[in-house]
Short mmCIF file of N, CA and C in Angstrom, two decimals:
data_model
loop_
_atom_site.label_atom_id
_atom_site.label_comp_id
_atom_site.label_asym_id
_atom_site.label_seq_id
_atom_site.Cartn_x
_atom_site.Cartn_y
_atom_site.Cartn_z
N UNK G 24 0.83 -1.19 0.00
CA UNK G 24 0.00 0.00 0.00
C UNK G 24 0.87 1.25 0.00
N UNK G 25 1.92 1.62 0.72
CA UNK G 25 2.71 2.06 0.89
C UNK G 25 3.72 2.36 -0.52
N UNK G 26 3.79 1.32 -0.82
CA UNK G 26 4.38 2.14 -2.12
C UNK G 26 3.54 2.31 -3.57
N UNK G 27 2.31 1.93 -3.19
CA UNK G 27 1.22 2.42 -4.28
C UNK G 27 1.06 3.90 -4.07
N UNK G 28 0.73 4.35 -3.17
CA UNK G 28 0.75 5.70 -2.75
C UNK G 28 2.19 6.50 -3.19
N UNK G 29 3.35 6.12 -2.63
CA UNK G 29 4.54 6.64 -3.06
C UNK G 29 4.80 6.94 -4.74
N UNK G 30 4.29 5.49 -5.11
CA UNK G 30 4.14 5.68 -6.88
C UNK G 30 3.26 6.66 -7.23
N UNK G 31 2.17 6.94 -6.63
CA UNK G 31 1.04 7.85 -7.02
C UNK G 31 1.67 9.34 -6.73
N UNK G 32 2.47 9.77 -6.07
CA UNK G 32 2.97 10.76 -5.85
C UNK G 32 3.93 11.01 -6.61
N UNK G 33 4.87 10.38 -6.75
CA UNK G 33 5.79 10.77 -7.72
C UNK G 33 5.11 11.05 -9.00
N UNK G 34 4.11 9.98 -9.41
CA UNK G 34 3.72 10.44 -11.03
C UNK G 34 3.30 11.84 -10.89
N UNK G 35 2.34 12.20 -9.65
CA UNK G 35 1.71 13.83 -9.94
C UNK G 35 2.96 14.90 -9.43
N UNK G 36 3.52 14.65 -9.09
CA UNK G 36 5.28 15.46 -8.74
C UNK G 36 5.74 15.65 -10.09
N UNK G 37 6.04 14.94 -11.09
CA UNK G 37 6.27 14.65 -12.24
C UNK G 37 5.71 15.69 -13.33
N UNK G 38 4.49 14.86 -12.93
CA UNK G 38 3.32 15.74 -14.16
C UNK G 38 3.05 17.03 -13.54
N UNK G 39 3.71 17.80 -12.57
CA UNK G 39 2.92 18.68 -11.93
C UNK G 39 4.44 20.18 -12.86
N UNK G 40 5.58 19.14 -12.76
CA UNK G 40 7.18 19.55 -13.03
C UNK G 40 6.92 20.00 -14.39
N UNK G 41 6.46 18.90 -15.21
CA UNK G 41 6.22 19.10 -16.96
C UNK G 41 5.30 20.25 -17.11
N UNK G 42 4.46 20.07 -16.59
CA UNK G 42 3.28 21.10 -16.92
C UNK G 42 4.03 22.72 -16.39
N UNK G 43 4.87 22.82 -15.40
CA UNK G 43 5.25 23.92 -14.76
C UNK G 43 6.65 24.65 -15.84
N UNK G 44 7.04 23.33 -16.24
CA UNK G 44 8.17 23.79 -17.29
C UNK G 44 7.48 23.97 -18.95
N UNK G 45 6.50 23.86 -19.16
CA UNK G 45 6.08 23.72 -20.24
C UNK G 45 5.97 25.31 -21.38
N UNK G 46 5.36 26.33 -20.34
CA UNK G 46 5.37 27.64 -20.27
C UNK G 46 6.45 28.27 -20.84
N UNK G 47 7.60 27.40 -20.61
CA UNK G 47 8.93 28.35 -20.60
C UNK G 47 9.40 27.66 -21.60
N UNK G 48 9.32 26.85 -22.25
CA UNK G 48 9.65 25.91 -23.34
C UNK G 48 8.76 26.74 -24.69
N UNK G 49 7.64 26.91 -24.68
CA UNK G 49 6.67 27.13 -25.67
C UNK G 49 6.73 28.56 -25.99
N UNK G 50 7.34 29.61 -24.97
CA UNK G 50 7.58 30.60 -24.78
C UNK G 50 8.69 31.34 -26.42
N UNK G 51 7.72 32.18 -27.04
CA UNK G 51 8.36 32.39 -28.22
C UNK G 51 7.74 31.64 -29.30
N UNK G 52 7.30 30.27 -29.14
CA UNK G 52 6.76 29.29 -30.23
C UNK G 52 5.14 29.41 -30.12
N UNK G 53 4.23 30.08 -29.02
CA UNK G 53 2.85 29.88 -29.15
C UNK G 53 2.35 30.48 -30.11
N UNK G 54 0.78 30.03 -30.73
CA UNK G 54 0.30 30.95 -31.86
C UNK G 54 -1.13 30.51 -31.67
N UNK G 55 -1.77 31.70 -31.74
CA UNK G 55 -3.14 31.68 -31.30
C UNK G 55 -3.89 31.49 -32.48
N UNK G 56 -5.21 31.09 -32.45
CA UNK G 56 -6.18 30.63 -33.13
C UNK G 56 -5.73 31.32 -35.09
N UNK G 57 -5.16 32.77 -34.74
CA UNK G 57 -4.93 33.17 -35.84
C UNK G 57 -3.65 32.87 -36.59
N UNK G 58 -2.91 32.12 -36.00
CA UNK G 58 -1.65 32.31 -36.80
C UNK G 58 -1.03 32.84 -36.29
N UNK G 59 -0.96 34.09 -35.39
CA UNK G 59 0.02 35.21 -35.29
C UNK G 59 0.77 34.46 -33.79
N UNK G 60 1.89 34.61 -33.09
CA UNK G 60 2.18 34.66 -32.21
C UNK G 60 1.33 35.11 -30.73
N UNK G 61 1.72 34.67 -30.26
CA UNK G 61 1.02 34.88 -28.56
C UNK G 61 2.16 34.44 -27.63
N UNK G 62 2.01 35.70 -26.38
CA UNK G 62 1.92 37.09 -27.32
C UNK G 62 2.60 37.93 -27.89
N UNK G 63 1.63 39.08 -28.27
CA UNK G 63 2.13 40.32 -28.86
C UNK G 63 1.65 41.40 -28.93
N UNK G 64 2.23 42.62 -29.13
CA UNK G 64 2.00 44.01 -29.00
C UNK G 64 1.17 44.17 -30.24
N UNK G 65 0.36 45.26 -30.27
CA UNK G 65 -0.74 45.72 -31.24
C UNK G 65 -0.76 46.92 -30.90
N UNK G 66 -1.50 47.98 -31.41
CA UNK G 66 -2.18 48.96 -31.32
C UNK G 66 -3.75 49.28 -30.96
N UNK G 67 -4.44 50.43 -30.34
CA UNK G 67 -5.60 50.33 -30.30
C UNK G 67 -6.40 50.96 -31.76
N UNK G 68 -6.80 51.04 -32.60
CA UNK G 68 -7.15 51.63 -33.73
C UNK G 68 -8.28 52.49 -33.76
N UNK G 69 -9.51 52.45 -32.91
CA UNK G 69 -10.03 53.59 -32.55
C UNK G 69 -9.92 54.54 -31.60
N UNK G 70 -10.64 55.41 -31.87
CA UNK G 70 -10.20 56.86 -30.80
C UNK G 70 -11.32 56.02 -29.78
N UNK G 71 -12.36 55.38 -29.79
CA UNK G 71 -13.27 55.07 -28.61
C UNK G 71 -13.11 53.39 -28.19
N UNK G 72 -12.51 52.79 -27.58
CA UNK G 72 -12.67 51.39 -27.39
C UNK G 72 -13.33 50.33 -25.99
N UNK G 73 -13.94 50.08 -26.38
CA UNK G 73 -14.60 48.79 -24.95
C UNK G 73 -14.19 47.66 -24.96
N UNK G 74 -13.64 47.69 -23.89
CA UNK G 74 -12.80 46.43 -22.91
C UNK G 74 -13.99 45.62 -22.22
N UNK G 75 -14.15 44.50 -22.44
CA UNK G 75 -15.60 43.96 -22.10
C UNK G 75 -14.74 42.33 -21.33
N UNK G 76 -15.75 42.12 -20.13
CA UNK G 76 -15.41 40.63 -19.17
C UNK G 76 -15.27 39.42 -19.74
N UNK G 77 -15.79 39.93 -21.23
CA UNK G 77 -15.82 38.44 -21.89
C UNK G 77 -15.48 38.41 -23.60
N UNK G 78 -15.32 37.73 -24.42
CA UNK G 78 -15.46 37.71 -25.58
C UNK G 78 -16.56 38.16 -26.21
N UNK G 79 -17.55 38.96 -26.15
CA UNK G 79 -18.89 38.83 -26.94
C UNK G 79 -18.93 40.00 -26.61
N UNK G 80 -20.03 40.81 -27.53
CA UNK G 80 -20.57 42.39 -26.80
C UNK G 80 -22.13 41.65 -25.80
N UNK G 81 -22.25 40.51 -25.97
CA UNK G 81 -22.98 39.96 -24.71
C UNK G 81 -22.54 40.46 -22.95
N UNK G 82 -21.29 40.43 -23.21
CA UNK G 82 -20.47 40.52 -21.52
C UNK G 82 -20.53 42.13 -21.52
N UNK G 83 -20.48 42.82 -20.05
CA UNK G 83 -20.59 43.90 -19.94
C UNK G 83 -19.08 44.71 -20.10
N UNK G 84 -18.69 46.02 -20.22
CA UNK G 84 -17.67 46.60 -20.41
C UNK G 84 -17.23 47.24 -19.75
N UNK G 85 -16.02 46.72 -19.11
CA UNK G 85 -15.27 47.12 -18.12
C UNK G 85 -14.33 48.19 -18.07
N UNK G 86 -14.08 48.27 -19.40
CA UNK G 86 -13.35 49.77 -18.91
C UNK G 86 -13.39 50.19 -21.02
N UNK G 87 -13.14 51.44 -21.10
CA UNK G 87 -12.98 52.04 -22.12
C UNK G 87 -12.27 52.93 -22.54
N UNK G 88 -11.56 52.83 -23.40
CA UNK G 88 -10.12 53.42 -23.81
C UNK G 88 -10.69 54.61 -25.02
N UNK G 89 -10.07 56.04 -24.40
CA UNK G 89 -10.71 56.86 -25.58
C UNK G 89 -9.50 57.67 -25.98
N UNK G 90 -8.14 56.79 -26.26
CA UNK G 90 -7.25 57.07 -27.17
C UNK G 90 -6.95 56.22 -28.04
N UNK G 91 -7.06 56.77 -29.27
CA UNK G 91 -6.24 55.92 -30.37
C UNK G 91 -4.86 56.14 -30.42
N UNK G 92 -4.05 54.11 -30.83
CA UNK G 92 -2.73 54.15 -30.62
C UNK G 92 -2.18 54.14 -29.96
N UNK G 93 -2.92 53.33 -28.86
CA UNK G 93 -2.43 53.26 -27.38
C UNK G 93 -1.95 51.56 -27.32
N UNK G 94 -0.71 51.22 -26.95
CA UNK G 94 -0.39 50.14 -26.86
C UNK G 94 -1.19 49.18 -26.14
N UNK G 95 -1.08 47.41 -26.61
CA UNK G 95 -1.76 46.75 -25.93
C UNK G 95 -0.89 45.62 -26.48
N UNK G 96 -0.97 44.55 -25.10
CA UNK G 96 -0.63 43.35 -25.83
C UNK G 96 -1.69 42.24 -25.74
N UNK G 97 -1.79 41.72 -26.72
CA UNK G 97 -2.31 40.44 -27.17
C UNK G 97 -1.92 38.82 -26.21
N UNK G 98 -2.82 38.57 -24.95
CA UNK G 98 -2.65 37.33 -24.27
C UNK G 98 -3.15 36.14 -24.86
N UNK G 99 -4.35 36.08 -25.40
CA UNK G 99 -5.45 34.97 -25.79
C UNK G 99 -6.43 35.67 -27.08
N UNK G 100 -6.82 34.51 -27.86
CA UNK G 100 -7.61 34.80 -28.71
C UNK G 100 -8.90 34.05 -29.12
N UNK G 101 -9.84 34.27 -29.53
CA UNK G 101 -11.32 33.49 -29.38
C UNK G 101 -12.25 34.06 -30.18
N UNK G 102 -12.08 33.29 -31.43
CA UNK G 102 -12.77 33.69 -32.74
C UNK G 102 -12.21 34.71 -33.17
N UNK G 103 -13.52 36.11 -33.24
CA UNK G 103 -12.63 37.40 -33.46
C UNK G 103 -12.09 38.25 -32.01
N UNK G 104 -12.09 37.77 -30.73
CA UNK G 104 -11.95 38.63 -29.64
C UNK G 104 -10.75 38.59 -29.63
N UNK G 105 -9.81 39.24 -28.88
CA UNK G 105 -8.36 39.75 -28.56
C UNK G 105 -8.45 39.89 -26.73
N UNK G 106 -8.18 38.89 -26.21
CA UNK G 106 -8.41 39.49 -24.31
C UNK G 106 -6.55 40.30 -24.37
N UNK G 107 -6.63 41.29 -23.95
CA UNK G 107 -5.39 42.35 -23.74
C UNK G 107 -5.09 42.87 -22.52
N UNK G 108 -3.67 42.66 -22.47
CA UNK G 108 -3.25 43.54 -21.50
C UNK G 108 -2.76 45.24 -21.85
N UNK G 109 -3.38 46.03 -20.81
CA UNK G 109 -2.28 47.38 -21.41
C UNK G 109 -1.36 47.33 -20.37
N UNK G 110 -0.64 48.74 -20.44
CA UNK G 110 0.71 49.24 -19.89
C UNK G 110 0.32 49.03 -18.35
N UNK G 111 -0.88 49.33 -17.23
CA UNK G 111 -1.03 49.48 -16.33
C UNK G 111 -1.37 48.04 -15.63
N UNK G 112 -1.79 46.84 -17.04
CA UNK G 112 -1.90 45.50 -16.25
C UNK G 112 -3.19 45.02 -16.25
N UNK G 113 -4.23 46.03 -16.82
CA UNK G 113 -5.55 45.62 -16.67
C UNK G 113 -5.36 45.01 -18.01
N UNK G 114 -6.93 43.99 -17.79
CA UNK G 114 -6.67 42.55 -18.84
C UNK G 114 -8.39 42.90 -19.41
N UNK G 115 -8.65 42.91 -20.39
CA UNK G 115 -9.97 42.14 -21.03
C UNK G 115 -9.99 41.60 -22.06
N UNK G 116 -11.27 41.90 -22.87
CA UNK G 116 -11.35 41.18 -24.19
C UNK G 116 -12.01 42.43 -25.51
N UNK G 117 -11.40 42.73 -26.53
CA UNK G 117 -11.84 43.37 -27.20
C UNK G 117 -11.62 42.77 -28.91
N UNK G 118 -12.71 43.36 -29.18
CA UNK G 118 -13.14 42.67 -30.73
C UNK G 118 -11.99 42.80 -31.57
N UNK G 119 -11.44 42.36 -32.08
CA UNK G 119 -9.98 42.32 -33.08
C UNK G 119 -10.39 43.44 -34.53
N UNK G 120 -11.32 43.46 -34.94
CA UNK G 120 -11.68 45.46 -35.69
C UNK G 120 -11.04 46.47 -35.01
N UNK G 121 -10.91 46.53 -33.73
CA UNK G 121 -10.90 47.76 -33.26
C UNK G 121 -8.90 47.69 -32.98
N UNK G 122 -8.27 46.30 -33.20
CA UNK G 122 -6.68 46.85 -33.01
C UNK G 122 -6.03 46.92 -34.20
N UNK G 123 -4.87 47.85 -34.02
CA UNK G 123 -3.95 47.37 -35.16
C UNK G 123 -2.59 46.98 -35.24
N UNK G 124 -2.11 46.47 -36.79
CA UNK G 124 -1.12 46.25 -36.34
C UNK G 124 0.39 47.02 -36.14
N UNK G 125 0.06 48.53 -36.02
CA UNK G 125 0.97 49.34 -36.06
C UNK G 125 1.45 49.28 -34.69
N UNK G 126 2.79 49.24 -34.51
CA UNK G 126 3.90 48.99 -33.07
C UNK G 126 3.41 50.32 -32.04
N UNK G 127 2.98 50.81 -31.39
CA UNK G 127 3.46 52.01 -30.69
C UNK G 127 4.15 51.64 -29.35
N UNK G 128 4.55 52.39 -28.41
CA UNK G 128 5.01 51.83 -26.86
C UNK G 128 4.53 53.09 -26.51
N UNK G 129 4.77 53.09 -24.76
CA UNK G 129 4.93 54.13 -23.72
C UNK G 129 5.66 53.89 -23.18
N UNK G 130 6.74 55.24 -22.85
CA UNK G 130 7.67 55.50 -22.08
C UNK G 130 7.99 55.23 -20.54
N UNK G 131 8.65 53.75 -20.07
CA UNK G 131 8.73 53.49 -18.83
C UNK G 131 7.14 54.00 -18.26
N UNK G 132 6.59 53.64 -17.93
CA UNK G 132 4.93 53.46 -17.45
C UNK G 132 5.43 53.17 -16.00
N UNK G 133 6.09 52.44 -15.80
CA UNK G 133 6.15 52.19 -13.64
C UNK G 133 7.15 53.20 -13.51
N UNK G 134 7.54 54.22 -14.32
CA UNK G 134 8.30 55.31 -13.79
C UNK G 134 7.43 56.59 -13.17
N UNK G 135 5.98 56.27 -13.59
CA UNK G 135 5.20 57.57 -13.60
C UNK G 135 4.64 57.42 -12.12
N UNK G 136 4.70 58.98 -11.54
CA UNK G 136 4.85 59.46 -10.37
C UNK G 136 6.22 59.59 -9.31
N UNK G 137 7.35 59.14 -10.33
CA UNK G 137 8.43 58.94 -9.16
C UNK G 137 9.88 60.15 -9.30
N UNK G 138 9.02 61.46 -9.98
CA UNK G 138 9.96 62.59 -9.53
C UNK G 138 9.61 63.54 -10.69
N UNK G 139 9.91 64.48 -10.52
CA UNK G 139 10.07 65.53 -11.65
C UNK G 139 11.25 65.25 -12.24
N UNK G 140 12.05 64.79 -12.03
CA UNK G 140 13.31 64.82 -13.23
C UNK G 140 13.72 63.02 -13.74
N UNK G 141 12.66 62.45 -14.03
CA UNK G 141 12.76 61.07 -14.46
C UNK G 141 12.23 60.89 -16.06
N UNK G 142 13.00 60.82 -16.65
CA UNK G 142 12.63 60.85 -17.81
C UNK G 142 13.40 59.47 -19.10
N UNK G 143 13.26 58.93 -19.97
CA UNK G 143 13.14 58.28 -21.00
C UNK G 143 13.87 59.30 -21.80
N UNK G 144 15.35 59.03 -22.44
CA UNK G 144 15.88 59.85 -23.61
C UNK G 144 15.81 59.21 -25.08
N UNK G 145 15.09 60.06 -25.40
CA UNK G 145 15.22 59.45 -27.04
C UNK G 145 16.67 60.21 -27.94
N UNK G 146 17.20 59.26 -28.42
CA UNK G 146 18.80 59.72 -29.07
C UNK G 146 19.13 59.90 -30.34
N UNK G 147 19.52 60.87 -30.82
CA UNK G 147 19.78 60.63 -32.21
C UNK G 147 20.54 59.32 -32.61
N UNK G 148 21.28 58.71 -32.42
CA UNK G 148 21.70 57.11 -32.97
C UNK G 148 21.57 56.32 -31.50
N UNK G 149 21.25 54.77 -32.03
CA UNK G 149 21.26 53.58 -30.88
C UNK G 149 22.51 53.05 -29.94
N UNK G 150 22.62 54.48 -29.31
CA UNK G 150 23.84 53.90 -28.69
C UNK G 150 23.37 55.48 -27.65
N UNK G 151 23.76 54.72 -26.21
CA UNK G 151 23.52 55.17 -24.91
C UNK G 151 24.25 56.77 -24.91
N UNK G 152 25.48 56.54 -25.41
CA UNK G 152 26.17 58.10 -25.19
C UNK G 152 25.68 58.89 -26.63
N UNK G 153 25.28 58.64 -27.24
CA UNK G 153 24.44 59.61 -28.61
C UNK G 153 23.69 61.06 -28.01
N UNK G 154 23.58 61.67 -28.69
CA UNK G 154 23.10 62.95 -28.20
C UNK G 154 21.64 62.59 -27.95
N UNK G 155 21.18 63.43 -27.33
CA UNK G 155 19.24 63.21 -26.36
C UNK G 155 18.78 64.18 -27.79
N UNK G 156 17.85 63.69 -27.96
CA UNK G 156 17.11 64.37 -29.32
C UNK G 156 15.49 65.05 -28.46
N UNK G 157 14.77 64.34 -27.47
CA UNK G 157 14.49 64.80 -26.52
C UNK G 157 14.06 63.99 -25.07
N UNK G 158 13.45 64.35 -23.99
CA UNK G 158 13.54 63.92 -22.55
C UNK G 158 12.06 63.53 -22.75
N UNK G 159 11.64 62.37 -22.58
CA UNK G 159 10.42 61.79 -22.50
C UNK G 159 9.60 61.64 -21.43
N UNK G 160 8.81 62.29 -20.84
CA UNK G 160 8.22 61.93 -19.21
C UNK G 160 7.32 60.60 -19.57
N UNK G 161 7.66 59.86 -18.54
CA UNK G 161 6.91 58.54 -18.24
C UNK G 161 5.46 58.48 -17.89
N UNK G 162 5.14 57.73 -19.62
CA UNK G 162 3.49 57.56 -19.72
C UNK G 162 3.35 57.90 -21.31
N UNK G 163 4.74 58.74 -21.68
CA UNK G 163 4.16 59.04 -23.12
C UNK G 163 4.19 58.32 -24.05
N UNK G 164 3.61 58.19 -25.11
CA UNK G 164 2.74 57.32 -26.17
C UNK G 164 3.83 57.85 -27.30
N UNK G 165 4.94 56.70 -27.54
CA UNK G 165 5.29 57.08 -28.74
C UNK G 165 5.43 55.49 -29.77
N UNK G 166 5.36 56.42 -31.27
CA UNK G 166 5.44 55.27 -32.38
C UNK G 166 6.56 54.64 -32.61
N UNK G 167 6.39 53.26 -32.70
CA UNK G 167 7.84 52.30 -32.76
C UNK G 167 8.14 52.03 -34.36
N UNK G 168 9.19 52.15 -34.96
CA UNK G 168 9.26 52.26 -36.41
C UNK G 168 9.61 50.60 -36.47
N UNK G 169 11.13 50.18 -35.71
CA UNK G 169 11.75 49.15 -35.83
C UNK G 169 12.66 49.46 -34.37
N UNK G 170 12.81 47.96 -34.09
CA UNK G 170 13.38 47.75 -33.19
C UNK G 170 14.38 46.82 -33.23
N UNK G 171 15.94 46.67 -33.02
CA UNK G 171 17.19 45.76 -33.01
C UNK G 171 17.39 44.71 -32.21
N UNK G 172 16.67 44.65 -31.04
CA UNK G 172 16.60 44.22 -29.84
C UNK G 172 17.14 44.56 -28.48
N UNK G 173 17.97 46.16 -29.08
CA UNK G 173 18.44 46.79 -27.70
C UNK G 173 17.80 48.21 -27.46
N UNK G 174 17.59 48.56 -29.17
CA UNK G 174 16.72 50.08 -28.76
C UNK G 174 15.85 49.99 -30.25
N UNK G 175 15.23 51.06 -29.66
CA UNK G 175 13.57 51.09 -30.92
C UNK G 175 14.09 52.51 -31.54
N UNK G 176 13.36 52.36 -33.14
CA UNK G 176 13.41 53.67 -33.23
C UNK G 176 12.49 54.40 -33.17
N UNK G 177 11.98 55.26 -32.65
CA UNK G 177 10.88 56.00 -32.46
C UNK G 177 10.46 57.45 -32.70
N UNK G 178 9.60 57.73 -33.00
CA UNK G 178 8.72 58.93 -33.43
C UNK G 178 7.63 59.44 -31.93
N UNK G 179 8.32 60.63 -31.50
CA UNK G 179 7.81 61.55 -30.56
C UNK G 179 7.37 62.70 -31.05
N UNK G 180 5.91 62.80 -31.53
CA UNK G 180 5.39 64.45 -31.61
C UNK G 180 6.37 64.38 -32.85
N UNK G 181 7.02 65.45 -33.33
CA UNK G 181 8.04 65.69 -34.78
C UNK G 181 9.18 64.98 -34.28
N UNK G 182 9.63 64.64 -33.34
CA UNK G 182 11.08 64.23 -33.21
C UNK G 182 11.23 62.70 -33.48
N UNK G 183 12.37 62.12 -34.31
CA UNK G 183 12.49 60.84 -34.23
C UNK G 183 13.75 60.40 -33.98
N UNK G 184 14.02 59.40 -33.22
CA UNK G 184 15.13 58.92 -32.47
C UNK G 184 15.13 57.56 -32.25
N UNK G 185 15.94 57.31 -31.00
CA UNK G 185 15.96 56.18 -30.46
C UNK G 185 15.84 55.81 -29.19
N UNK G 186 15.35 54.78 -28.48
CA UNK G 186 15.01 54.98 -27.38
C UNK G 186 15.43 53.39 -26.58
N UNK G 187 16.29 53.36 -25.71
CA UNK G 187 16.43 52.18 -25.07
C UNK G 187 14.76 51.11 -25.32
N UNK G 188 15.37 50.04 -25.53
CA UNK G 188 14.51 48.99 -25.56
C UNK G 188 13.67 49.01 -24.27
N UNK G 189 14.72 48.28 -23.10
CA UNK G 189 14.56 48.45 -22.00
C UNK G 189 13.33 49.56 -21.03
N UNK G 190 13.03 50.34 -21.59
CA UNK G 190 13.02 51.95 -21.34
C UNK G 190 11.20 52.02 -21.79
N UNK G 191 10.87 51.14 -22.41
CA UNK G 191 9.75 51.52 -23.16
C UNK G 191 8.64 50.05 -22.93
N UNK G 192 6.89 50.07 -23.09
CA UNK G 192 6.64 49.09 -22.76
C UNK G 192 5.96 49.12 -24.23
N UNK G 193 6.18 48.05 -25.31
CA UNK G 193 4.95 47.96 -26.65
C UNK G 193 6.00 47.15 -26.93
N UNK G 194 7.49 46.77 -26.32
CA UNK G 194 8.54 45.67 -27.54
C UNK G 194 8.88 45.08 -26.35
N UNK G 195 9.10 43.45 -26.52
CA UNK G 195 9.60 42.85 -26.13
C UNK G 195 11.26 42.82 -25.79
N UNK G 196 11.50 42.08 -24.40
CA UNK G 196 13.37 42.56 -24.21
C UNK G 196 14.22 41.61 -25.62
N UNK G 197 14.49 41.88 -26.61
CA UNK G 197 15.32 41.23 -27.41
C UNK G 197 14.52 40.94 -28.98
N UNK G 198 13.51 42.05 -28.68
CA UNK G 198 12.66 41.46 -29.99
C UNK G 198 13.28 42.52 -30.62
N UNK G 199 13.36 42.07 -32.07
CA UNK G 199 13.95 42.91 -33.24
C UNK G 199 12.54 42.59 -34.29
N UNK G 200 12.16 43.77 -34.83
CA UNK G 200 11.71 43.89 -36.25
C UNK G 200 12.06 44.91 -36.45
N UNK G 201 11.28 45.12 -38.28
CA UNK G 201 11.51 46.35 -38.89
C UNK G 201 10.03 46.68 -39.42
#
């Protein structure tokens, strides 16, 4: 009896190990119902958007976004719904019409509230000692052109530069596109 039980434990010790490592294995390789990777960064594409508890405009709407081009990333997908996270961590589900696929980020987002002189430098070339093209306060919404995997290039208001990878939330740490 004794070691029926012992056997029974080890198998769910086991299966409990696989399933816990599985996450981190698949990580980079998942792809949701559409094809595309999961996840990933998107855009919001209207100026008015509803974040709703569920997949359907059946479920009620939990919060509503009334900027366009506001970063979001893509967790899960279900038919046409998109459930998203933004910059602050809140999660729902919104109809896949309303995102796009243009890159934007915001500037260090857990930097905001922690001084008057904390700022995000965007640089004329991708390299740390490059001249500041300008000082970004944390929260601002800028467009990602391409990214190397150490810095993005980005479009602030008229200015375009570069901006630590690190530094910004809409790109992944080491993701490169163009």
């Amino acid at each position: 009896m004794r070691s029926i039980v012992l056997i029974v434990c080890m198998a769910l010790s086991l299966g409990f190990l696989d399933a816990a490592s599985a996450p981190v294995m698949a990580q980079g390789a998942a792809k949701g119902a559409s094809g595309l990777p999961l996840p990933r960064f998107v855009s919001l594409k209207s100026k008015r958007v509803n974040m709703r508890i569920g997949p359907s405009t059946d479920y009620a709407v939990s919060w509503m976004y009334m900027k366009s081009g506001m970063p979001v990333e893509i967790i899960q997908e279900y038919e046409n719904w998109r459930r998203i996270r933004d910059a602050d961590g809140t999660e729902g589900w919104v109809n896949q019409a309303l995102l796009s696929g243009e890159r934007t980020a915001v500037a260090a987002p857990w930097m905001r509230g922690k001084g008057k002189d904390v700022y995000v430098n965007l640089r004329r070339e991708p390299q740390s000692g490059a001249a500041i093209m300008a000082k970004l306060e944390p929260g601002v919404q800028i467009r990602i052109g391409e990214c190397n995997g150490d810095w993005c290039k980005a479009e602030a208001g008229q200015v375009t530069g570069w901006v630590s990878q690190g530094e910004i939330w809409g790109a992944y740490p080491g993701e490169a596109f163009k």
